[in-house]
Amino acid sequence: MVRVALVWKCALLSWPAASMRIDRLGELRQETVDMFYHGYNNYMKHAFPEDEVRASAEKKPEPSFKRIHGLTLTFSCLSHQLRPLTCGALTRDRNDPTRIELNDALGNYSLTLIDSLSTLAILAGGPKDGTHTGPQALSDFQDGVAHFIHHYGDGRPGPSGQGLRARGFDLDSKVQVFETVIRGLGGLLSAHLFAIGELPITGYDPKASTGESASDDPLQSAPIAWPNGLKYDGQLLRLALDLAERLLPAFYTKTGIPYPRVNLRTGIPFYVNSPLNGGLDSSGAIPEERLEITETCSAGAGSLTLEFTVLSRLTGDPRFEHAAKRAFWEVWRRRSEIGLIGNGIDAERGFWIGPHSGIGAGMDSFFEYAFKSHVLLSGQDMPNATTSRKQSTTNWLDPNSLHDPLPREMHSSDAFLQTWHEAHASVKRHIYTDRSHFPYYSNSHRATGQPYTMWIDSLGAFYPGLLALAGEVDEAIEANLVYTALWTRYSALPERWSIRESNVEPGIGWWPGRPEFIESTYHIYRATKDPWYLHVGEMVLKDIRRRCYAPCGWAGLQDVRTGEKQNRMESFFLGETAKYMYLLFDADHPLNKLDAAYVFTTEGHPLVIPVKKHERRTRRSRGTTTGGKASAGQSHERSVSVSHVDRNFTNTCPAPPRSDLLLTGSFTAARRDLFGVSRFTNLYNTPNMHGPLQEVLVHEENKGLVTKYRAVSNHTLFPWTLPPTMLPPDGMCAAPPQRIISAIEFPAADAASSLMSRFGASLDWLSYLGPTVKSLEGLRLQLEREFSQRYGEHVWKITHVGNTQLGRHETVFFHAEHVRHLRDEAFTALRRKDVVDIQLLVETSFPTNASASSASSSSYPTSPFSDDPLAPEHTSSSPSVLVGSSQHNNQQQGSLNNVLQSESLFQHILRAVTSVFDPSETTAPGDDDDAATSSSSRDGNSSNRPPLLFYSWQALTSIGAGSSPVPTILDTPSPHSPSYDPSDPVANFPWTSIYFADTACAGPLPESIPRDHQVLILRRGGCSFSDKIRNIPGFVPRKSALQLVIVVDDPVSNTRTTGQRQQQQRGSGKEQQQEEEELPRPLLESEQLTPNGITRVHGVPLVLMRVGRGEYSLFERAVGVGMRRKYTIQSQGHIIENAVVL
């Protein structure tokens, strides 16, 4: 009985820690509502109808710091008062067009009101905690819509379309396309969806007025009478269409990537090369110094699909959806060979500007829209194929007329999901960094993955929330910890935080009220139900109210360290930051329980494609099928289903962890790596001003002894609002990992060689996979020891070559001629006995225009579709990699895994180098006819032969009693090798006489075959390897006689049943890769015999290799066959995992 009582008592004690109290959540909701209305009411009172509330704050002096007993004293932060915001409107700076940070977003169309409407609608749907939620917020929402219509008209062409301020968006404002779409267009569409009831507002039932009926015109909905006298009939949708049509000129580019800016009234006269302007040469139109910049960014060009798709579906006008999707795919098509997108991109030429890649500014929302477009389009029809011109308020423009129609696959939901999978895989592989105290997302080189900058971008704080939405919850939790610790340290997120300096980047320490961190906190809480995130939200709310309050709104922070305030309240503070915070504290909000494919845009506006509209426009039921093609007049098609289920990717969302398994109720608070985050952000050295304070007497020259306060402890745990009851009573943090670093320095002939090697002169960058070492003289390598899943033991990884830091997955290539003789404890080359490379020089007779050497798998990520319309475009910073095989792995993850293997690395570098040596060559056809020849031979000595191609495969040596060592010849030089002779390629190959004997199972071969041919090509199957050798007649060893038997495993020689082959062809890329890895070494179970049964005096070497479909026929055109041995590199008894010998 006592035990039962104790257990029940423990359960009662743990319950308060398991979740935040309901009354406390209500208080936080009300504080959030008050925060929103303080900003909104002051905007409407002092700034509307201008864009934003203006602020003016005098610079706050730096607080004085003093170190006493290891703690930092802050003398001025407790009593210093800032000058408040001065009430007034903030508008465009027409006198200084270069102020794009202001002019890009502010278009003179009441931006803050548009951004706030969806937040008002969400507050209207919440519980009536106070005076400004429920019915009051609904009334404010409806009044806000009425105010906007009063100033900008109702979107019709007649008199009612003229507003007090403008007719729609007929404004002389040059704005940024991206900002206008996400803020203006997204805000209007979201408010419209709330107004017509497609997004939920508790207690709001939008019924048509008595006697009114819906129109067939999608722009004219049945009027809904509101208490303020407005009859809402789609005014915001018509205004959204007007705004979007004014943005269409920006899409008139040859690339399909929109220009960054457009004038809402005049279009793009400043982009003189646009097809809309006749493609005139700029020299005769506008002075060079006044030419408009054509650089946009991946996020700006690729993050338009949500708003434009919803607009097209609501209006029946497909122009916007097609244009936005084309822009998205054009950006994605230009990703690098390692799957990374860049930041800046030229809209006219499609070239990347700069090598920077990451998840932050300039790239952030591209990843977001890849996944959210999948959600939005889930279960939807294909878009309209025809266009209606009615209700256009501008000159009719359709930039899609410049381009071919998008393939149907590119409109599908699964296509966007596959893009997200591939993009996420590349980010996790090349941007995610775990070489510090705690993992983080770096900024890397787009083409190679090398670390590029050493700072964290505050805009990247959105990424954990996106990961949670996509089911990558564990990764999301880990990523969000870094931003939580940084917020705890600075009570805001600095725009950039230096990893190297462990401090704010000089001059870039502002926080303008950005929502990304609280957005991620909201999404992770929805995925985990962990109350830890409620306390994170509580911390953010308290810090904002304490640091950003002013009488006329909420000011951004110009410097998170000093508290200096900005002269502005950004519209997204009310449109996003307050919105996500409110939804975090209202678990029962109808939007949090909406069973629909809705999404938040990157500006925080909820959007959904209405189900009623979808059902009304579908011409046949879901359960019926048609027996032929759709008629020409049918405007909708069912979405194309593209298989995206791959075990390499996350295909389901995990259930929230059970909080009852921990007394604290929080798995995040119980993580053992929390101190690692605190150490990484230097939070553990930051005084905790929210904890107990101690009085200290300090002498000042003018005042004498003055009482000041200091924190009695530093931060260790976070957030600072976390109650002690959520901490495990026996919680322990993991010990910081010990990094074991080693260095290898090769001797230099002189000081000059050492200096040149240190600065990278000894490296060639022939491939995105990593550098190739040209010379070992003076070369310095830095290595770090880590555990390898591949080898199941600790290995070395090269992290630096000279002063060059490598990316996490970059490989260092060495020439065998340079290292194969080295036998030193620090650097040893060990020859592998199980595998060799078989090399082939192939004669081709078809036109050539590029270079390639072959492989049996694709060496770069491809699109989700077999016809590959989205293959990465090769740019000047990426070597041109062409493939001589048709065995494309259609999944990026599989492709990336493939290149981890030495064979694929070697084959890739061969392709890259061949393109460098001979740019006139091209790849062989990917699917040649497999015409098997029972007996044929080719002599390599001929003149005036057509261009030659170089191929390489990995081959397995034989084992067993009958195995014989491979020939003792010098390694055949490859095109990149120091000993290669480019003047006579055939002379580099030791064997030029080849014979094809099919399977060699029918009986003994003619005696002349091994006597007159150096290489015998056999197909796998039909009989055992020993039987194949037995059917080779005896011969006298000499240079022109048989040297090597190559058994080829290809799709034709595979002896499995047809059903098995079909099942293999239906298998995923991963299964095919596993099959390649499982190719066994050929077993010769008995000693070698001649056809007469006599034991061979001189054994015949045999190797087994697998080729792709159509590659067997390459041997028929071969003019030379060679072999290179394979090596592994060791240092101090451990393998150097990312060192590959060519």
CSV table of C-alpha atoms in Angstrom, one decimal, residues 16 30 49 83 277 282 289 371 542 569 577 584 670 678 689 711 785 826 881 883 913 1008:
chain,number,residue,atom,x,y,z
A,16,PRO,CA,3.8,20.1,-13.3
A,30,GLN,CA,-2.4,37.4,-23.7
A,49,PRO,CA,-1.6,54.1,-45.0
A,83,ARG,CA,15.1,57.1,-26.2
A,277,ASN,CA,12.2,45.4,-74.5
A,282,SER,CA,22.5,48.2,-73.4
A,289,GLU,CA,26.9,53.4,-64.8
A,371,PHE,CA,9.1,20.9,-49.5
A,542,LYS,CA,10.2,38.3,-22.3
A,569,MET,CA,9.5,48.3,-36.9
A,577,THR,CA,7.1,36.9,-35.2
A,584,LEU,CA,3.1,28.2,-30.1
A,670,ALA,CA,17.7,15.6,-20.7
A,678,SER,CA,26.9,25.9,-24.4
A,689,MET,CA,21.9,38.3,-15.5
A,711,ALA,CA,25.7,37.8,-11.7
A,785,ARG,CA,41.2,10.8,-36.4
A,826,ALA,CA,53.7,8.4,-41.2
A,881,VAL,CA,31.7,15.5,-66.1
A,883,VAL,CA,29.3,9.7,-68.4
A,913,VAL,CA,41.0,14.9,-66.5
A,1008,SER,CA,45.9,-20.2,-81.8
